[in-house]
Short mmCIF file of C-alpha atoms in Angstrom, two decimals:
data_model
loop_
_atom_site.label_atom_id
_atom_site.label_comp_id
_atom_site.label_asym_id
_atom_site.label_seq_id
_atom_site.Cartn_x
_atom_site.Cartn_y
_atom_site.Cartn_z
CA MET A 1 -9.11 -25.00 -16.70
CA THR A 2 -9.15 -27.31 -13.68
CA THR A 3 -5.46 -28.09 -14.14
CA LEU A 4 -4.60 -24.38 -14.15
CA CYS A 5 -6.76 -23.90 -11.05
CA ARG A 6 -5.01 -26.79 -9.29
CA VAL A 7 -1.54 -25.53 -10.15
CA TYR A 8 -2.38 -22.00 -9.03
CA LEU A 9 -3.94 -23.27 -5.78
CA ALA A 10 -0.85 -25.38 -5.08
CA VAL A 11 1.48 -22.41 -5.63
CA LEU A 12 -0.71 -20.00 -3.64
CA SER A 13 -1.12 -22.51 -0.82
CA GLY A 14 2.57 -23.32 -0.72
CA TYR A 15 3.28 -19.60 -0.50
CA HIS A 16 0.82 -19.28 2.40
CA VAL A 17 2.34 -22.25 4.24
CA LEU A 18 5.84 -20.79 3.81
CA THR A 19 4.90 -17.25 4.82
CA GLY A 20 2.74 -18.54 7.66
CA ILE A 21 5.62 -20.48 9.18
CA VAL A 22 8.07 -17.62 8.62
CA SER A 23 5.72 -14.96 10.04
CA PHE A 24 4.75 -17.03 13.08
CA ALA A 25 8.10 -18.52 14.01
CA PHE A 26 10.70 -16.14 12.56
CA PRO A 27 9.24 -12.61 12.45
CA GLN A 28 12.61 -10.86 12.18
CA PHE A 29 13.46 -12.97 9.12
CA ALA A 30 9.92 -12.31 7.83
CA PHE A 31 10.66 -8.57 7.77
CA ARG A 32 13.62 -9.19 5.46
CA PHE A 33 11.60 -11.65 3.37
CA TYR A 34 8.73 -9.18 2.87
CA ALA A 35 11.17 -6.35 2.17
CA ALA A 36 12.73 -8.41 -0.63
CA LEU A 37 9.44 -9.74 -2.02
CA TYR A 38 7.16 -6.70 -1.67
CA ALA A 39 9.56 -3.84 -0.90
CA CYS A 40 7.65 -3.50 2.39
CA ASN A 41 9.90 -2.03 5.05
CA PRO A 42 7.84 -0.50 7.88
CA ALA A 43 9.67 1.55 10.47
CA GLU A 44 7.62 0.25 13.42
CA ARG A 45 8.58 -3.36 14.12
CA ARG A 46 7.79 -4.12 17.75
CA GLN A 47 3.99 -4.00 17.46
CA LEU A 48 4.11 -5.61 14.05
CA VAL A 49 5.91 -8.66 15.48
CA LEU A 50 2.88 -9.24 17.71
CA VAL A 51 0.53 -8.98 14.73
CA MET A 52 2.67 -11.28 12.57
CA LYS A 53 2.22 -14.29 14.84
CA PRO A 54 -1.59 -14.65 14.47
CA TRP A 55 -1.29 -13.45 10.86
CA GLY A 56 1.23 -16.24 10.25
CA ALA A 57 -1.03 -18.80 11.92
CA LEU A 58 -3.91 -17.72 9.68
CA ALA A 59 -1.70 -17.86 6.57
CA LEU A 60 -0.55 -21.34 7.52
CA CYS A 61 -4.16 -22.45 7.96
CA ALA A 62 -5.16 -20.92 4.60
CA GLY A 63 -2.25 -22.71 2.96
CA VAL A 64 -3.15 -26.09 4.38
CA VAL A 65 -6.83 -25.86 3.40
CA GLY A 66 -5.77 -24.54 0.01
CA LEU A 67 -3.69 -27.67 -0.55
CA PHE A 68 -6.84 -29.75 -0.04
CA ALA A 69 -8.57 -27.60 -2.65
CA ALA A 70 -5.61 -27.99 -5.02
CA ALA A 71 -5.93 -31.76 -4.78
CA ASP A 72 -9.66 -31.69 -5.55
CA PRO A 73 -11.11 -28.26 -6.41
CA VAL A 74 -14.52 -29.69 -7.24
CA ARG A 75 -14.89 -31.30 -3.82
CA TYR A 76 -13.53 -28.20 -2.06
CA TRP A 77 -15.07 -25.55 -4.32
CA GLY A 78 -16.08 -23.56 -1.23
CA VAL A 79 -12.40 -23.27 -0.28
CA VAL A 80 -11.64 -22.09 -3.83
CA ALA A 81 -14.38 -19.47 -3.44
CA ALA A 82 -12.99 -18.36 -0.07
CA LEU A 83 -9.46 -18.04 -1.49
CA TRP A 84 -10.85 -16.07 -4.44
CA LEU A 85 -12.53 -13.73 -1.93
CA LEU A 86 -9.24 -13.39 -0.05
CA LEU A 87 -7.49 -12.35 -3.26
CA VAL A 88 -10.22 -9.84 -4.15
CA LEU A 89 -10.02 -8.31 -0.66
CA ARG A 90 -6.22 -8.10 -0.94
CA ILE A 91 -6.61 -6.25 -4.26
CA VAL A 92 -9.10 -3.82 -2.69
CA PHE A 93 -6.77 -3.29 0.27
CA ARG A 94 -3.75 -2.58 -1.93
CA LEU A 95 -5.66 -0.12 -4.12
CA VAL A 96 -7.74 1.71 -1.50
CA TRP A 97 -4.93 2.03 1.04
CA ARG A 98 -2.06 2.51 -1.41
CA ALA A 99 -1.11 5.89 0.10
CA GLU A 100 -0.84 4.39 3.59
CA LEU A 101 1.09 1.42 2.24
CA ALA A 102 3.54 3.86 0.65
CA GLU A 103 3.83 5.96 3.81
CA VAL A 104 3.79 3.35 6.58
CA GLY A 105 5.07 0.28 4.74
CA ARG A 106 7.37 2.36 2.56
CA ILE A 107 6.21 0.34 -0.46
CA PRO A 108 6.92 2.15 -3.75
CA ALA A 109 3.80 2.66 -5.89
CA HIS A 110 5.18 0.61 -8.78
CA ARG A 111 5.89 -2.37 -6.48
CA ASN A 112 2.40 -2.16 -5.00
CA LEU A 113 0.89 -2.16 -8.49
CA LEU A 114 3.06 -5.09 -9.54
CA SER A 115 1.97 -7.11 -6.51
CA THR A 116 -1.65 -6.11 -7.10
CA GLY A 117 -1.41 -7.29 -10.70
CA ILE A 118 -0.01 -10.66 -9.64
CA ILE A 119 -2.81 -11.08 -7.11
CA ALA A 120 -5.36 -10.04 -9.76
CA ALA A 121 -4.05 -12.70 -12.15
CA GLY A 122 -4.69 -15.32 -9.48
CA ALA A 123 -8.15 -13.92 -8.81
CA VAL A 124 -8.95 -14.19 -12.52
CA ILE A 125 -7.78 -17.82 -12.62
CA LEU A 126 -9.82 -18.83 -9.57
CA GLY A 127 -12.81 -16.69 -10.59
CA ALA A 128 -12.90 -18.14 -14.09
CA TRP A 129 -12.71 -21.67 -12.71
CA LEU A 130 -15.51 -20.95 -10.22
CA VAL A 131 -17.76 -19.46 -12.91
CA ARG A 132 -17.16 -22.44 -15.16
CA TYR A 133 -17.60 -25.02 -12.39
CA LEU A 134 -20.72 -23.39 -10.96
CA SER A 135 -22.31 -22.89 -14.39
CA LEU A 136 -21.72 -26.56 -15.25
CA SER A 137 -22.97 -27.83 -11.90
CA LEU A 138 -26.19 -25.80 -12.09
CA VAL A 139 -27.14 -27.30 -15.46
#
């Protein structure tokens, strides 16, 4: 279970590092990247560019701390818990605001559900690892 957790954390963190750099430094490219990956193609771009810079910085930070957790999830179990919470909140966001995502982001419902399912799979991996680790450490 720890190996699966480590691999998932490394992939998730690498993704956050990549998207953090792209969003912060190359927002116009980021629009094309997110359109290809998530089918997200919002009409308003000017204000979103301003939002993408701090969003990218935060993603980069999450990716770097996630790499520490990938190297040693037991030592950094709090980071694992925080990343699990991030995934859960992203699932809630995608489900609760799916109509707005379809209207503003122009994300087709099936693509939103696919992305939500992928995020949920990661949440299950991290959640299962946390339950197992915490149950063993409390004994």
